[in-house]
Structures are given as C-alpha cells and as structure tokens.
XYZ file of C-alpha atoms in Angstrom:
214
model
C -6.792 52.575 1.670
C -3.707 51.214 3.118
C -5.723 49.702 5.851
C -7.019 48.505 2.948
C -4.390 46.795 1.789
C -2.435 45.232 4.991
C -6.268 43.456 5.862
C -6.042 41.828 2.140
C -2.041 40.919 2.481
C -2.864 39.368 6.083
C -5.722 37.206 3.850
C -3.693 34.011 3.171
C -2.602 33.762 7.208
C -6.010 32.946 7.883
C -7.217 30.517 5.185
C -8.399 27.595 5.725
C -7.122 24.214 6.359
C -5.845 21.825 4.229
C -8.603 19.250 3.015
C -7.990 15.798 4.949
C -6.281 12.688 3.786
C -9.424 10.858 1.735
C -8.621 7.484 3.097
C -6.387 6.271 5.964
C -3.149 5.154 5.519
C -3.113 1.735 4.474
C 0.271 -0.383 6.130
C 0.915 -4.056 4.778
C 2.497 -6.555 7.005
C 4.095 -9.862 5.257
C 4.670 -12.892 6.102
C 7.742 -14.644 7.383
C 9.564 -14.990 4.186
C 8.116 -12.780 2.703
C 8.242 -9.214 1.324
C 6.939 -6.113 0.842
C 6.847 -7.100 -2.911
C 4.376 -9.393 -1.858
C 2.399 -6.854 -2.052
C 2.211 -5.673 -5.307
C -0.965 -7.253 -7.356
C -3.525 -5.759 -4.397
C -1.376 -1.863 -3.347
C -2.437 -2.193 -8.120
C -5.699 -2.340 -6.507
C -5.850 0.205 -4.253
C -4.412 2.726 -6.580
C -7.173 2.002 -8.878
C -9.448 2.221 -6.048
C -8.006 6.337 -5.878
C -5.189 5.598 -2.850
C -2.244 7.389 -3.571
C 1.158 6.707 -2.811
C 1.141 8.482 -0.035
C -1.006 6.435 1.470
C -0.390 3.110 1.149
C 3.167 1.526 2.507
C 4.242 -2.114 2.258
C 7.043 -2.473 4.706
C 9.130 -4.819 4.586
C 11.414 -6.078 8.043
C 13.233 -9.208 9.622
C 11.659 -12.412 9.590
C 13.505 -14.698 11.739
C 12.720 -12.012 14.384
C 10.738 -12.459 17.509
C 8.034 -10.850 16.847
C 7.569 -8.806 19.988
C 10.209 -7.513 18.291
C 8.771 -7.027 15.049
C 5.552 -5.477 16.847
C 8.292 -2.909 18.275
C 9.368 -1.847 15.174
C 5.794 -1.688 13.686
C 4.804 0.952 15.926
C 7.872 3.306 14.667
C 6.478 2.726 11.641
C 2.631 3.777 12.350
C 3.659 6.595 13.755
C 6.183 7.817 11.144
C 3.208 7.467 8.202
C 0.986 9.276 10.834
C 3.371 12.313 11.427
C 4.112 12.620 7.370
C 0.416 11.988 6.260
C -1.325 14.172 9.377
C -3.883 11.216 9.659
C -5.273 10.236 12.746
C -5.556 6.804 12.482
C -3.596 4.125 10.198
C -5.393 0.351 8.395
C -3.047 -2.491 8.646
C -3.602 -5.147 6.347
C -1.178 -8.603 6.875
C -0.568 -12.097 5.640
C 0.140 -15.124 7.313
C 3.184 -14.185 10.376
C 2.097 -11.074 9.674
C -1.265 -10.728 12.357
C 0.504 -11.864 15.288
C 3.455 -8.821 15.347
C 0.648 -6.313 14.290
C -1.566 -8.216 16.865
C 1.248 -8.264 19.530
C 1.416 -4.256 18.715
C -2.697 -3.271 18.829
C -3.130 -5.366 22.633
C 0.188 -4.134 24.140
C 2.085 -1.392 22.532
C -1.244 1.100 21.914
C -2.082 0.013 18.637
C -5.152 -0.398 19.675
C -5.058 4.105 19.692
C -3.819 4.317 16.312
C -5.391 1.809 14.122
C -8.849 1.307 12.387
C -9.360 -1.564 10.312
C -6.618 -4.400 10.767
C -6.566 -7.472 8.594
C -5.813 -10.652 9.177
C -5.503 -12.943 5.620
C -4.188 -16.984 6.354
C -2.940 -15.512 9.305
C -1.611 -18.135 12.413
C -3.675 -16.753 14.314
C -3.999 -19.627 17.466
C -0.502 -21.679 16.086
C 0.273 -23.896 12.842
C 1.787 -27.265 12.869
C 3.682 -25.578 9.839
C 6.038 -23.524 12.324
C 7.406 -27.305 14.026
C 9.570 -27.284 11.161
C 11.331 -24.135 10.877
C 13.255 -22.755 14.306
C 13.922 -19.332 13.991
C 12.374 -16.997 16.455
C 9.513 -16.461 15.210
C 8.749 -20.084 14.509
C 8.536 -20.984 18.474
C 5.905 -17.481 17.711
C 3.647 -19.798 15.345
C 3.580 -23.020 17.505
C 0.122 -23.872 18.700
C 0.781 -23.103 22.355
C 3.654 -21.547 22.579
C 4.198 -18.246 25.130
C 3.832 -15.802 22.334
C 0.597 -17.294 20.600
C -0.536 -17.985 25.079
C 0.041 -14.832 25.756
C -1.431 -12.993 22.775
C -4.576 -14.890 23.040
C -5.096 -14.369 26.827
C -8.565 -12.460 27.605
C -9.830 -10.239 24.747
C -8.565 -11.190 21.025
C -10.010 -7.717 19.077
C -9.168 -5.369 22.322
C -10.405 -1.544 21.558
C -12.378 0.325 19.072
C -10.024 -1.450 15.974
C -12.201 -3.371 13.361
C -10.686 -6.811 13.264
C -11.765 -8.978 10.201
C -9.933 -12.982 8.800
C -10.136 -14.257 5.810
C -8.967 -18.082 5.978
C -9.386 -21.283 3.564
C -9.565 -24.791 4.250
C -7.422 -25.172 0.844
C -4.958 -22.811 2.567
C -2.317 -25.692 3.702
C 0.410 -23.680 5.782
C -1.882 -22.581 8.122
C -3.335 -26.112 9.932
C -5.654 -25.967 11.424
C -7.184 -23.887 9.089
C -8.886 -21.944 10.977
C -6.246 -21.127 13.622
C -7.182 -17.881 11.384
C -10.478 -16.990 13.104
C -9.288 -13.836 15.593
C -12.764 -13.568 17.869
C -14.952 -10.766 18.279
C -13.318 -10.033 14.421
C -15.727 -10.488 10.913
C -14.314 -13.688 9.598
C -14.384 -14.486 6.568
C -13.526 -18.012 5.033
C -12.985 -17.645 1.090
C -13.571 -20.607 -0.911
C -10.326 -22.561 -1.960
C -7.645 -20.755 -1.814
C -3.939 -21.358 -1.292
C -1.392 -19.302 1.486
C -0.266 -18.096 -1.422
C -3.170 -16.865 -3.534
C -4.610 -14.625 -0.881
C -2.294 -12.077 -2.406
C -3.762 -12.020 -5.652
C -6.808 -12.943 -4.872
C -9.320 -10.687 -6.750
C -12.134 -11.576 -4.407
C -10.412 -10.836 -1.261
C -8.871 -7.845 -2.165
C -11.918 -6.024 -3.007
C -13.317 -7.684 0.238
C -10.086 -5.965 1.950
C -10.928 -2.705 0.055
C -14.622 -2.755 1.287
C -13.574 -3.852 4.446
C -10.924 -0.407 5.307
C -12.601 1.961 3.243
C-alpha cells in the first residue's frame, strides 16, 4: 500500500513535456522613421489566424543608427524571444529598411541558424535613390553602391536554410528602382499597384505573408 501511494505521488514528476507552440514566433521589424505601431493591422490578421500575443513581437528601434548596430540589437531580440517561447526558430517580417538590418543579422551574425522564414516588404535591398535625400547613418547604408550594401549583397544574397521571400510594387514610389527589393534566391513576388506604406495594410499581402511563414 505504501509503495503504491509512493508511485502514485511520483506520477506528476514524470508527466509528458508541454506541447510545442503551434507557430514559430514572429518578429516584425519596421522601416526608417517607422515604429512598432506600423504593424497593428498585420498583427491583427495574424491573431485572427490563431497566433497568440506571445508569438508576435513588434520591435521598436532607433532608425537613425547604422543598420549594423540595429542588426546586433535584433540578434538580442531574437535570442530573448527564443528563450521566452522555447521555440527553435523565429520568423522575421520586415518593411522597407527593416529588410537590411535583418539581412545583415542573418548573413553575418548567425541569424540564418535561428530564422525559419524571412520576409521583405518593399525593402531597399539593392539601394534606393530616396536615401540620397536623408543623412542618417542608416540612410547612407541604403544608398545604391554603399559599402554596407556592397558587403551585404556580395556572394550569396540568401544564405543558410532560411526561406527568403520579398514583395515589391512598381507603384511603391519610395524604393527606386522598385525592383531593388528582389533578393537572389528568394521567392520574389511583384504585387499589384501598392504604395510604400500600403504594404503594411494590404489584405492580399498580409494573407500572402501569413501563408509564406506558416
């Protein structure tokens, strides 16, 4: 009787591990002069598809600083999300300049081992003439032919096992040329006529992104 009670008492100590999360956590990275609130509409769509608050992180950062500095900060954010959720990898969804600092993280800071899917919406992945009119360190990075972009795009533009996807539009108006967004080795999608900020609220793009990272 005592042995039976002891065994019964011990049962909770050998309980099965918790069920794994249903989704990879998603980190949203805004663009130059943007903020985490840029993602409110898309995050609402993710929640409607069953994602929880714990699985969705809209990150704020200083957009004036070098994209290399931002990439280092993003590395810490990814590690924090992985630690909090217990997930093996995250997905990263970016708008505009967010595509650059996150690509630097993937290519040079070990991010390709921690990111399952990467999305660039209207990203200046090969530069934009719009950056000629601003003078932050990050703007210098975004200029076509900059040292930053030359290094970032040298060799493999989509390294590692990460799935890369980009979306771009000829109606963007901010990314010039519009096809600057295209990344070699990625699934590159030309959309209909969508403005630069319109990528953040377009229902079709949002659905495409959710399908891509699922």
